[in-house]
Amino acid sequence: LKYDGEDVVISKVYHFQIKYGNMKIQCIPTKDGYVCDEKPLKDAVKKIARIAGYHPPANDILESIESRLQLLKSKDEKKMKVHEYFAQTYPEAWSEVQQKGIWYLIGKSEKYHLGDEDVKLLALIAFKMLFTTKKKRIGILVLGDAGSGKSHAIESIVSMIPEGYYYNVEDITPKSIIYLGKKGSDYLRWKLLYLQEITNLSALKLLSMLMTSGEGGSITVVDGEPVEIHLDYSPSIITSVVNLEEADSSQKTQILSRFISVAIIREKKDVDTISGKIYDNLNRNDGEFIYDDKTKLALLAWMTYTPKFAYIPEDIYNKLKSAIPFSRTIALRIIDYAGFTLQILAMLLNKDTVDKETLELFKKHL
């Protein structure tokens, strides 16, 4: 299996032999590539090339083998939607996922982290942004005291995302953002950026501008030189710690108004509950956040199955607007982002229209 955005590509994998004279090497597929008599394919080919006096060279032999394998695979390769593949492969699990929706995924996360449904919902919202018709993004910012479990709550969901659909980044700089931009204008289309900590204010400001620009470019200055970043798909970001001490109040407002913020405030009963789960995690042999392929596929299937857009009726929009405290500086942006978040939440609930149930869930958790 190979995931490609909303699709899964299914192709056969082959065992084969390499023969030269009396030598016969068996090659078998593994997760990390082919292994030939307990050695990587490249090493096995080099061995044969040496015996053959490098006629043909090792690279030519390797290219020949790989092109043959690619030709064989392409003949019976097929592509289908992730949710269709999941429904076909795990019909009982898919029935349960359809019945429970996001609560199926949040339930799975409780194996490692209890509570903090608001943080988990926001992590799911951050990932769902990649599977909507809208190209703009809103950052997710989780606040809390040091050691309050911010990262643990986020990772209980982010670790459920299949490999290749997110970056787990410890810190980021303007140069590294430019590097991501140079990887291609659509490189971040299917990738969530989980930033464990941002200490560079310039990087945070640049990211906050790129998120809301949607499709388009941004010019920034690095080492005194102007650099252009062009992205067809803006980054979707969730981060747990932001150091804004060096920023003045206007900069803070500009940056933070592009993030949805949620604060973790621990009560004694929360600590007792979560510490019980920490005890369970300490006694696991497999480490923290080890989700099986079925669970990861279930998350991706739900993201691709649920609607890509949700209409927000005027009466729901007016109720939302009236509940938001007025601020002359960022009132319109807050209304816009709250409405967008409400739409994504509706999509996660498998609705194409925002209804009262969606609004109540939004009010309760966000």
mmCIF file of C-alpha atoms in Angstrom:
data_model
loop_
_atom_site.group_PDB
_atom_site.id
_atom_site.type_symbol
_atom_site.label_atom_id
_atom_site.label_comp_id
_atom_site.label_asym_id
_atom_site.label_seq_id
_atom_site.Cartn_x
_atom_site.Cartn_y
_atom_site.Cartn_z
ATOM 1 C CA LEU A 1 0.000 0.000 0.000
ATOM 2 C CA LYS A 2 1.055 3.573 -0.688
ATOM 3 C CA TYR A 3 -0.972 6.585 0.381
ATOM 4 C CA ASP A 4 -1.343 9.427 -2.084
ATOM 5 C CA GLY A 5 -3.470 12.254 -0.669
ATOM 6 C CA GLU A 6 -7.044 10.967 -0.518
ATOM 7 C CA ASP A 7 -6.181 7.780 -2.403
ATOM 8 C CA VAL A 8 -4.496 4.530 -1.590
ATOM 9 C CA VAL A 9 -2.394 2.947 -4.325
ATOM 10 C CA ILE A 10 -2.371 -0.854 -4.223
ATOM 11 C CA SER A 11 0.300 -2.784 -6.057
ATOM 12 C CA LYS A 12 1.821 -6.262 -5.897
ATOM 13 C CA VAL A 13 5.191 -6.799 -4.316
ATOM 14 C CA TYR A 14 7.610 -9.357 -5.738
ATOM 15 C CA HIS A 15 10.209 -11.832 -4.535
ATOM 16 C CA PHE A 16 12.986 -12.440 -7.060
ATOM 17 C CA GLN A 17 16.374 -14.020 -7.658
ATOM 18 C CA ILE A 18 19.598 -12.554 -9.021
ATOM 19 C CA LYS A 19 21.683 -15.158 -10.836
ATOM 20 C CA TYR A 20 25.255 -14.888 -12.050
ATOM 21 C CA GLY A 21 27.204 -18.005 -13.010
ATOM 22 C CA ASN A 22 26.729 -20.469 -10.164
ATOM 23 C CA MET A 23 25.643 -17.706 -7.797
ATOM 24 C CA LYS A 24 21.959 -17.406 -6.890
ATOM 25 C CA ILE A 25 20.782 -14.669 -4.484
ATOM 26 C CA GLN A 26 17.238 -14.655 -3.090
ATOM 27 C CA CYS A 27 15.687 -11.181 -2.618
ATOM 28 C CA ILE A 28 12.662 -10.570 -0.431
ATOM 29 C CA PRO A 29 10.668 -7.356 0.152
ATOM 30 C CA THR A 30 10.725 -5.600 3.527
ATOM 31 C CA LYS A 31 9.393 -2.310 4.826
ATOM 32 C CA ASP A 32 12.801 -0.703 4.212
ATOM 33 C CA GLY A 33 13.360 -2.123 0.718
ATOM 34 C CA TYR A 34 14.629 -5.422 -0.649
ATOM 35 C CA VAL A 35 16.934 -7.660 1.370
ATOM 36 C CA CYS A 36 19.043 -10.168 -0.554
ATOM 37 C CA ASP A 37 20.554 -12.972 1.551
ATOM 38 C CA GLU A 38 20.294 -10.727 4.631
ATOM 39 C CA LYS A 39 22.003 -7.785 2.905
ATOM 40 C CA PRO A 40 20.476 -4.687 1.270
ATOM 41 C CA LEU A 41 19.839 -5.053 -2.483
ATOM 42 C CA LYS A 42 22.492 -2.429 -3.262
ATOM 43 C CA ASP A 43 25.187 -4.433 -1.432
ATOM 44 C CA ALA A 44 24.209 -7.660 -3.192
ATOM 45 C CA VAL A 45 24.442 -5.938 -6.576
ATOM 46 C CA LYS A 46 27.866 -4.484 -5.712
ATOM 47 C CA LYS A 47 29.073 -7.996 -4.841
ATOM 48 C CA ILE A 48 27.999 -9.346 -8.238
ATOM 49 C CA ALA A 49 29.466 -6.325 -10.049
ATOM 50 C CA ARG A 50 32.843 -6.959 -8.404
ATOM 51 C CA ILE A 51 32.797 -10.626 -9.476
ATOM 52 C CA ALA A 52 31.815 -9.572 -13.012
ATOM 53 C CA GLY A 53 34.656 -7.048 -13.141
ATOM 54 C CA TYR A 54 32.151 -4.170 -13.168
ATOM 55 C CA HIS A 55 30.885 -5.097 -16.658
ATOM 56 C CA PRO A 56 28.163 -3.829 -16.420
ATOM 57 C CA PRO A 57 28.638 -1.387 -13.504
ATOM 58 C CA ALA A 58 26.679 -1.865 -10.266
ATOM 59 C CA ASN A 59 24.454 1.188 -10.962
ATOM 60 C CA ASP A 60 23.406 -0.222 -14.348
ATOM 61 C CA ILE A 61 22.482 -3.571 -12.794
ATOM 62 C CA LEU A 62 20.527 -1.871 -10.018
ATOM 63 C CA GLU A 63 18.641 0.399 -12.462
ATOM 64 C CA SER A 64 17.795 -2.614 -14.614
ATOM 65 C CA ILE A 65 16.344 -4.526 -11.653
ATOM 66 C CA GLU A 66 14.390 -1.525 -10.361
ATOM 67 C CA SER A 67 12.936 -0.664 -13.781
ATOM 68 C CA ARG A 68 11.804 -4.275 -14.242
ATOM 69 C CA LEU A 69 10.140 -4.291 -10.837
ATOM 70 C CA GLN A 70 8.456 -0.957 -11.567
ATOM 71 C CA LEU A 71 7.129 -2.282 -14.882
ATOM 72 C CA LEU A 72 5.713 -5.385 -13.197
ATOM 73 C CA LYS A 73 4.100 -3.357 -10.411
ATOM 74 C CA SER A 74 2.552 -0.823 -12.787
ATOM 75 C CA LYS A 75 0.734 -3.560 -14.728
ATOM 76 C CA ASP A 76 -1.521 -4.488 -11.821
ATOM 77 C CA GLU A 77 -1.455 -1.248 -9.817
ATOM 78 C CA LYS A 78 -4.836 0.157 -8.845
ATOM 79 C CA LYS A 79 -5.970 3.279 -7.021
ATOM 80 C CA MET A 80 -9.027 3.763 -4.832
ATOM 81 C CA LYS A 81 -10.276 6.181 -2.184
ATOM 82 C CA VAL A 82 -8.882 5.521 1.277
ATOM 83 C CA HIS A 83 -12.340 5.182 2.862
ATOM 84 C CA GLU A 84 -13.427 2.725 0.155
ATOM 85 C CA TYR A 85 -10.347 0.604 0.786
ATOM 86 C CA PHE A 86 -10.905 0.731 4.574
ATOM 87 C CA ALA A 87 -14.579 -0.241 4.205
ATOM 88 C CA GLN A 88 -13.583 -3.159 1.971
ATOM 89 C CA THR A 89 -10.726 -4.351 4.188
ATOM 90 C CA TYR A 90 -12.254 -3.775 7.642
ATOM 91 C CA PRO A 91 -16.068 -3.808 7.168
ATOM 92 C CA GLU A 92 -16.881 -4.233 10.877
ATOM 93 C CA ALA A 93 -14.490 -1.487 11.969
ATOM 94 C CA TRP A 94 -15.829 0.837 9.234
ATOM 95 C CA SER A 95 -19.369 0.277 10.467
ATOM 96 C CA GLU A 96 -18.239 1.296 13.967
ATOM 97 C CA VAL A 97 -16.336 4.332 12.625
ATOM 98 C CA GLN A 98 -19.435 5.493 10.709
ATOM 99 C CA GLN A 99 -21.556 5.084 13.813
ATOM 100 C CA LYS A 100 -19.200 6.859 16.260
ATOM 101 C CA GLY A 101 -17.366 9.280 13.947
ATOM 102 C CA ILE A 102 -14.701 11.392 15.669
ATOM 103 C CA TRP A 103 -15.536 9.794 19.034
ATOM 104 C CA TYR A 104 -14.186 6.508 17.671
ATOM 105 C CA LEU A 105 -10.810 8.240 17.151
ATOM 106 C CA ILE A 106 -10.893 10.114 20.455
ATOM 107 C CA GLY A 107 -11.783 6.822 22.155
ATOM 108 C CA LYS A 108 -8.676 5.212 20.629
ATOM 109 C CA SER A 109 -6.523 8.074 21.956
ATOM 110 C CA GLU A 110 -7.696 7.368 25.512
ATOM 111 C CA LYS A 111 -5.460 4.315 25.522
ATOM 112 C CA TYR A 112 -2.643 6.830 26.097
ATOM 113 C CA HIS A 113 -4.196 10.128 27.222
ATOM 114 C CA LEU A 114 -7.478 10.665 29.074
ATOM 115 C CA GLY A 115 -9.506 13.860 28.788
ATOM 116 C CA ASP A 116 -8.579 17.127 27.044
ATOM 117 C CA GLU A 117 -11.259 16.582 24.385
ATOM 118 C CA ASP A 118 -10.950 20.239 23.362
ATOM 119 C CA VAL A 119 -7.258 19.776 22.469
ATOM 120 C CA LYS A 120 -7.994 16.516 20.644
ATOM 121 C CA LEU A 121 -10.830 18.119 18.675
ATOM 122 C CA LEU A 122 -8.528 20.945 17.626
ATOM 123 C CA ALA A 123 -5.854 18.450 16.524
ATOM 124 C CA LEU A 124 -8.484 16.694 14.380
ATOM 125 C CA ILE A 125 -9.636 20.076 13.017
ATOM 126 C CA ALA A 126 -6.028 20.967 12.105
ATOM 127 C CA PHE A 127 -5.708 17.718 10.137
ATOM 128 C CA LYS A 128 -9.161 18.013 8.515
ATOM 129 C CA MET A 129 -8.175 21.439 7.124
ATOM 130 C CA LEU A 130 -6.031 19.539 4.604
ATOM 131 C CA PHE A 131 -9.118 17.763 3.252
ATOM 132 C CA THR A 132 -11.391 20.741 2.631
ATOM 133 C CA THR A 133 -12.110 22.823 -0.467
ATOM 134 C CA LYS A 134 -10.790 25.922 1.329
ATOM 135 C CA LYS A 135 -7.091 26.695 0.964
ATOM 136 C CA LYS A 136 -6.790 29.072 3.895
ATOM 137 C CA ARG A 137 -5.678 27.710 7.253
ATOM 138 C CA ILE A 138 -5.960 28.650 10.915
ATOM 139 C CA GLY A 139 -3.220 27.702 13.357
ATOM 140 C CA ILE A 140 -4.006 25.755 16.512
ATOM 141 C CA LEU A 141 -2.250 26.969 19.664
ATOM 142 C CA VAL A 142 -2.388 24.975 22.915
ATOM 143 C CA LEU A 143 -1.398 26.976 25.999
ATOM 144 C CA GLY A 144 -0.597 25.790 29.501
ATOM 145 C CA ASP A 145 1.987 25.660 32.229
ATOM 146 C CA ALA A 146 5.214 23.731 31.713
ATOM 147 C CA GLY A 147 4.563 20.052 32.309
ATOM 148 C CA SER A 148 0.770 20.414 32.101
ATOM 149 C CA GLY A 149 0.534 17.748 29.388
ATOM 150 C CA LYS A 150 0.007 19.980 26.333
ATOM 151 C CA SER A 151 2.264 17.996 24.008
ATOM 152 C CA HIS A 152 1.011 14.681 25.380
ATOM 153 C CA ALA A 153 -2.598 15.602 24.577
ATOM 154 C CA ILE A 154 -1.719 16.727 21.040
ATOM 155 C CA GLU A 155 0.465 13.705 20.318
ATOM 156 C CA SER A 156 -2.295 11.313 21.377
ATOM 157 C CA ILE A 157 -4.009 12.382 18.118
ATOM 158 C CA VAL A 158 -1.103 13.442 15.900
ATOM 159 C CA SER A 159 0.618 10.070 16.396
ATOM 160 C CA MET A 160 -2.499 8.439 14.953
ATOM 161 C CA ILE A 161 -1.918 10.190 11.614
ATOM 162 C CA PRO A 162 -0.266 7.904 9.025
ATOM 163 C CA GLU A 163 3.382 8.544 8.229
ATOM 164 C CA GLY A 164 3.863 11.046 5.422
ATOM 165 C CA TYR A 165 0.876 13.199 6.419
ATOM 166 C CA TYR A 166 2.554 15.226 9.152
ATOM 167 C CA TYR A 167 5.855 16.676 10.298
ATOM 168 C CA ASN A 168 6.862 16.480 13.955
ATOM 169 C CA VAL A 169 9.144 19.518 14.275
ATOM 170 C CA GLU A 170 10.964 20.620 17.425
ATOM 171 C CA ASP A 171 11.619 24.180 16.265
ATOM 172 C CA ILE A 172 11.476 26.158 13.045
ATOM 173 C CA THR A 173 13.283 29.157 11.530
ATOM 174 C CA PRO A 174 12.515 31.411 8.535
ATOM 175 C CA LYS A 175 15.197 29.567 6.541
ATOM 176 C CA SER A 176 13.566 26.194 7.165
ATOM 177 C CA ILE A 177 10.174 27.576 6.062
ATOM 178 C CA ILE A 178 11.768 28.794 2.834
ATOM 179 C CA TYR A 179 13.281 25.326 2.370
ATOM 180 C CA LEU A 180 9.779 23.821 2.648
ATOM 181 C CA GLY A 181 8.570 26.306 0.052
ATOM 182 C CA LYS A 182 11.376 25.281 -2.310
ATOM 183 C CA LYS A 183 10.273 21.635 -2.070
ATOM 184 C CA GLY A 184 7.350 22.563 -4.346
ATOM 185 C CA SER A 185 4.276 24.775 -4.193
ATOM 186 C CA ASP A 186 2.017 21.835 -3.273
ATOM 187 C CA TYR A 187 4.488 20.078 -0.954
ATOM 188 C CA LEU A 188 2.443 20.900 2.165
ATOM 189 C CA ARG A 189 -0.920 20.043 0.639
ATOM 190 C CA TRP A 190 -1.337 16.812 2.620
ATOM 191 C CA LYS A 191 0.960 17.579 5.560
ATOM 192 C CA LEU A 192 0.146 18.858 9.034
ATOM 193 C CA LEU A 193 2.982 20.687 10.797
ATOM 194 C CA TYR A 194 3.169 19.788 14.479
ATOM 195 C CA LEU A 195 5.597 22.304 15.978
ATOM 196 C CA GLN A 196 6.550 21.288 19.496
ATOM 197 C CA GLU A 197 7.998 24.697 20.257
ATOM 198 C CA ILE A 198 8.504 27.939 18.382
ATOM 199 C CA THR A 199 11.170 30.194 19.826
ATOM 200 C CA ASN A 200 11.802 32.231 16.671
ATOM 201 C CA LEU A 201 9.345 35.119 16.451
ATOM 202 C CA SER A 202 10.155 35.873 12.786
ATOM 203 C CA ALA A 203 9.356 32.263 11.835
ATOM 204 C CA LEU A 204 6.066 32.365 13.724
ATOM 205 C CA LYS A 205 5.059 35.639 12.079
ATOM 206 C CA LEU A 206 5.946 34.276 8.626
ATOM 207 C CA LEU A 207 3.959 31.085 9.252
ATOM 208 C CA SER A 208 0.956 33.046 10.516
ATOM 209 C CA MET A 209 0.948 35.139 7.321
ATOM 210 C CA LEU A 210 1.344 32.090 5.051
ATOM 211 C CA MET A 211 -1.527 30.282 6.772
ATOM 212 C CA THR A 212 -4.071 32.966 6.017
ATOM 213 C CA SER A 213 -2.831 33.927 2.558
ATOM 214 C CA GLY A 214 -4.218 30.669 1.189
ATOM 215 C CA GLU A 215 -2.950 30.310 -2.355
ATOM 216 C CA GLY A 216 -0.174 32.747 -3.151
ATOM 217 C CA GLY A 217 3.264 33.916 -2.246
ATOM 218 C CA SER A 218 5.051 35.709 0.516
ATOM 219 C CA ILE A 219 8.256 37.714 0.448
ATOM 220 C CA THR A 220 10.422 37.675 3.525
ATOM 221 C CA VAL A 221 13.952 38.832 4.331
ATOM 222 C CA VAL A 222 16.648 36.350 5.358
ATOM 223 C CA ASP A 223 20.202 37.533 6.053
ATOM 224 C CA GLY A 224 19.319 40.894 4.535
ATOM 225 C CA GLU A 225 18.110 39.411 1.223
ATOM 226 C CA PRO A 226 14.480 39.272 -0.009
ATOM 227 C CA VAL A 227 13.248 35.717 -0.558
ATOM 228 C CA GLU A 228 9.957 34.703 -2.150
ATOM 229 C CA ILE A 229 7.936 31.714 -0.989
ATOM 230 C CA HIS A 230 5.145 30.468 -3.229
ATOM 231 C CA LEU A 231 2.686 27.888 -1.945
ATOM 232 C CA ASP A 232 -0.434 26.643 -3.686
ATOM 233 C CA TYR A 233 -1.475 25.101 -0.367
ATOM 234 C CA SER A 234 -0.841 26.864 2.924
ATOM 235 C CA PRO A 235 0.580 25.031 5.938
ATOM 236 C CA SER A 236 -1.786 23.633 8.557
ATOM 237 C CA ILE A 237 -0.183 24.071 11.991
ATOM 238 C CA ILE A 238 -0.677 22.904 15.551
ATOM 239 C CA THR A 239 1.774 24.007 18.216
ATOM 240 C CA SER A 240 1.872 23.714 21.989
ATOM 241 C CA VAL A 241 4.399 26.285 23.221
ATOM 242 C CA VAL A 242 5.031 29.759 21.877
ATOM 243 C CA ASN A 243 7.528 32.183 23.380
ATOM 244 C CA LEU A 244 6.296 35.682 22.551
ATOM 245 C CA GLU A 245 8.108 37.593 25.276
ATOM 246 C CA GLU A 246 10.181 39.512 22.726
ATOM 247 C CA ALA A 247 7.117 40.681 20.792
ATOM 248 C CA ASP A 248 5.348 43.946 21.408
ATOM 249 C CA SER A 249 1.588 43.891 22.010
ATOM 250 C CA SER A 250 0.654 44.744 18.399
ATOM 251 C CA GLN A 251 2.811 41.895 17.065
ATOM 252 C CA LYS A 252 1.297 39.479 19.563
ATOM 253 C CA THR A 253 -2.174 40.480 18.464
ATOM 254 C CA GLN A 254 -1.272 40.107 14.801
ATOM 255 C CA ILE A 255 0.246 36.644 15.287
ATOM 256 C CA LEU A 256 -2.115 35.169 17.863
ATOM 257 C CA SER A 257 -5.233 36.401 16.066
ATOM 258 C CA ARG A 258 -4.350 33.903 13.326
ATOM 259 C CA PHE A 259 -4.436 31.020 15.802
ATOM 260 C CA ILE A 260 -7.275 29.308 17.629
ATOM 261 C CA SER A 261 -6.107 29.137 21.221
ATOM 262 C CA VAL A 262 -7.107 26.688 23.939
ATOM 263 C CA ALA A 263 -5.662 26.679 27.444
ATOM 264 C CA ILE A 264 -5.078 23.613 29.602
ATOM 265 C CA ILE A 265 -5.905 24.413 33.216
ATOM 266 C CA ARG A 266 -5.491 21.397 35.472
ATOM 267 C CA GLU A 267 -7.826 20.648 38.356
ATOM 268 C CA LYS A 268 -6.823 18.182 41.090
ATOM 269 C CA LYS A 269 -9.257 15.533 39.778
ATOM 270 C CA ASP A 270 -7.764 15.883 36.266
ATOM 271 C CA VAL A 271 -4.268 15.298 37.620
ATOM 272 C CA ASP A 272 -5.398 12.179 39.479
ATOM 273 C CA THR A 273 -7.074 10.763 36.357
ATOM 274 C CA ILE A 274 -4.183 11.531 34.006
ATOM 275 C CA SER A 275 -1.549 10.290 36.459
ATOM 276 C CA GLY A 276 -3.345 6.928 36.436
ATOM 277 C CA LYS A 277 -2.895 6.793 32.672
ATOM 278 C CA ILE A 278 0.779 7.796 33.050
ATOM 279 C CA TYR A 279 1.182 4.751 35.291
ATOM 280 C CA ASP A 280 -0.321 2.544 32.551
ATOM 281 C CA ASN A 281 2.004 4.077 29.949
ATOM 282 C CA LEU A 282 5.067 3.476 32.121
ATOM 283 C CA ASN A 283 4.335 -0.242 32.068
ATOM 284 C CA ARG A 284 3.942 -0.548 28.307
ATOM 285 C CA ASN A 285 6.633 -2.467 26.473
ATOM 286 C CA ASP A 286 5.922 -0.794 23.145
ATOM 287 C CA GLY A 287 6.401 2.814 24.229
ATOM 288 C CA GLU A 288 3.907 5.650 23.966
ATOM 289 C CA PHE A 289 1.525 6.338 21.085
ATOM 290 C CA ILE A 290 1.935 3.092 19.153
ATOM 291 C CA TYR A 291 -1.194 2.868 17.024
ATOM 292 C CA ASP A 292 -1.771 -0.071 14.703
ATOM 293 C CA ASP A 293 -2.190 0.366 10.946
ATOM 294 C CA LYS A 294 -5.958 -0.187 11.162
ATOM 295 C CA THR A 295 -6.411 2.730 13.577
ATOM 296 C CA LYS A 296 -4.239 5.027 11.455
ATOM 297 C CA LEU A 297 -6.142 4.019 8.351
ATOM 298 C CA ALA A 298 -9.443 4.646 10.165
ATOM 299 C CA LEU A 299 -8.390 8.245 10.894
ATOM 300 C CA LEU A 300 -7.383 8.869 7.296
ATOM 301 C CA ALA A 301 -10.540 7.163 5.999
ATOM 302 C CA TRP A 302 -12.750 9.427 8.113
ATOM 303 C CA MET A 303 -10.953 12.551 6.871
ATOM 304 C CA THR A 304 -11.436 11.535 3.225
ATOM 305 C CA TYR A 305 -15.018 10.254 3.696
ATOM 306 C CA THR A 306 -16.522 13.265 5.456
ATOM 307 C CA PRO A 307 -17.614 16.374 3.464
ATOM 308 C CA LYS A 308 -15.052 18.860 2.138
ATOM 309 C CA PHE A 309 -17.348 21.830 2.752
ATOM 310 C CA ALA A 310 -20.188 22.694 5.150
ATOM 311 C CA TYR A 311 -22.734 25.490 4.655
ATOM 312 C CA ILE A 312 -23.373 27.711 7.682
ATOM 313 C CA PRO A 313 -26.987 28.991 7.912
ATOM 314 C CA GLU A 314 -27.511 32.655 8.737
ATOM 315 C CA ASP A 315 -29.300 32.000 12.066
ATOM 316 C CA ILE A 316 -26.382 29.823 13.290
ATOM 317 C CA TYR A 317 -23.893 32.445 12.084
ATOM 318 C CA ASN A 318 -25.770 35.210 13.960
ATOM 319 C CA LYS A 319 -25.816 33.136 17.175
ATOM 320 C CA LEU A 320 -22.078 32.609 16.850
ATOM 321 C CA LYS A 321 -21.442 36.291 16.145
ATOM 322 C CA SER A 322 -23.486 37.450 19.132
ATOM 323 C CA ALA A 323 -21.528 35.130 21.466
ATOM 324 C CA ILE A 324 -18.122 36.587 20.512
ATOM 325 C CA PRO A 325 -16.877 39.520 22.659
ATOM 326 C CA PHE A 326 -16.440 42.649 20.576
ATOM 327 C CA SER A 327 -12.930 43.918 19.904
ATOM 328 C CA ARG A 328 -12.346 46.861 17.574
ATOM 329 C CA THR A 329 -8.978 45.506 16.484
ATOM 330 C CA ILE A 330 -9.623 41.875 15.551
ATOM 331 C CA ALA A 331 -13.405 41.357 15.818
ATOM 332 C CA LEU A 332 -13.917 40.593 12.119
ATOM 333 C CA ARG A 333 -11.030 38.136 12.007
ATOM 334 C CA ILE A 334 -12.331 36.302 15.092
ATOM 335 C CA ILE A 335 -15.810 36.007 13.567
ATOM 336 C CA ASP A 336 -14.315 34.741 10.304
ATOM 337 C CA TYR A 337 -12.098 32.144 12.026
ATOM 338 C CA ALA A 338 -14.786 31.017 14.454
ATOM 339 C CA GLY A 339 -17.154 30.481 11.525
ATOM 340 C CA PHE A 340 -14.516 28.541 9.588
ATOM 341 C CA THR A 341 -13.749 26.382 12.636
ATOM 342 C CA LEU A 342 -17.449 25.706 13.060
ATOM 343 C CA GLN A 343 -17.655 24.595 9.427
ATOM 344 C CA ILE A 344 -14.708 22.187 9.826
ATOM 345 C CA LEU A 345 -16.231 20.784 13.007
ATOM 346 C CA ALA A 346 -19.455 20.114 11.080
ATOM 347 C CA MET A 347 -17.459 18.296 8.374
ATOM 348 C CA LEU A 348 -15.803 16.151 11.060
ATOM 349 C CA LEU A 349 -19.298 15.282 12.309
ATOM 350 C CA ASN A 350 -20.115 14.176 8.721
ATOM 351 C CA LYS A 351 -22.478 17.078 8.107
ATOM 352 C CA ASP A 352 -22.600 19.312 5.056
ATOM 353 C CA THR A 353 -24.560 21.980 6.961
ATOM 354 C CA VAL A 354 -23.716 23.483 10.342
ATOM 355 C CA ASP A 355 -26.586 22.719 12.727
ATOM 356 C CA LYS A 356 -27.449 23.314 16.400
ATOM 357 C CA GLU A 357 -25.682 20.104 17.476
ATOM 358 C CA THR A 358 -22.452 21.359 15.876
ATOM 359 C CA LEU A 359 -22.829 24.753 17.550
ATOM 360 C CA GLU A 360 -23.443 23.159 20.961
ATOM 361 C CA LEU A 361 -20.336 20.989 20.633
ATOM 362 C CA PHE A 362 -18.366 24.066 19.562
ATOM 363 C CA LYS A 363 -19.603 26.032 22.587
ATOM 364 C CA LYS A 364 -18.909 23.162 24.987
ATOM 365 C CA HIS A 365 -15.316 22.464 23.917
ATOM 366 C CA LEU A 366 -14.006 25.420 21.911
#
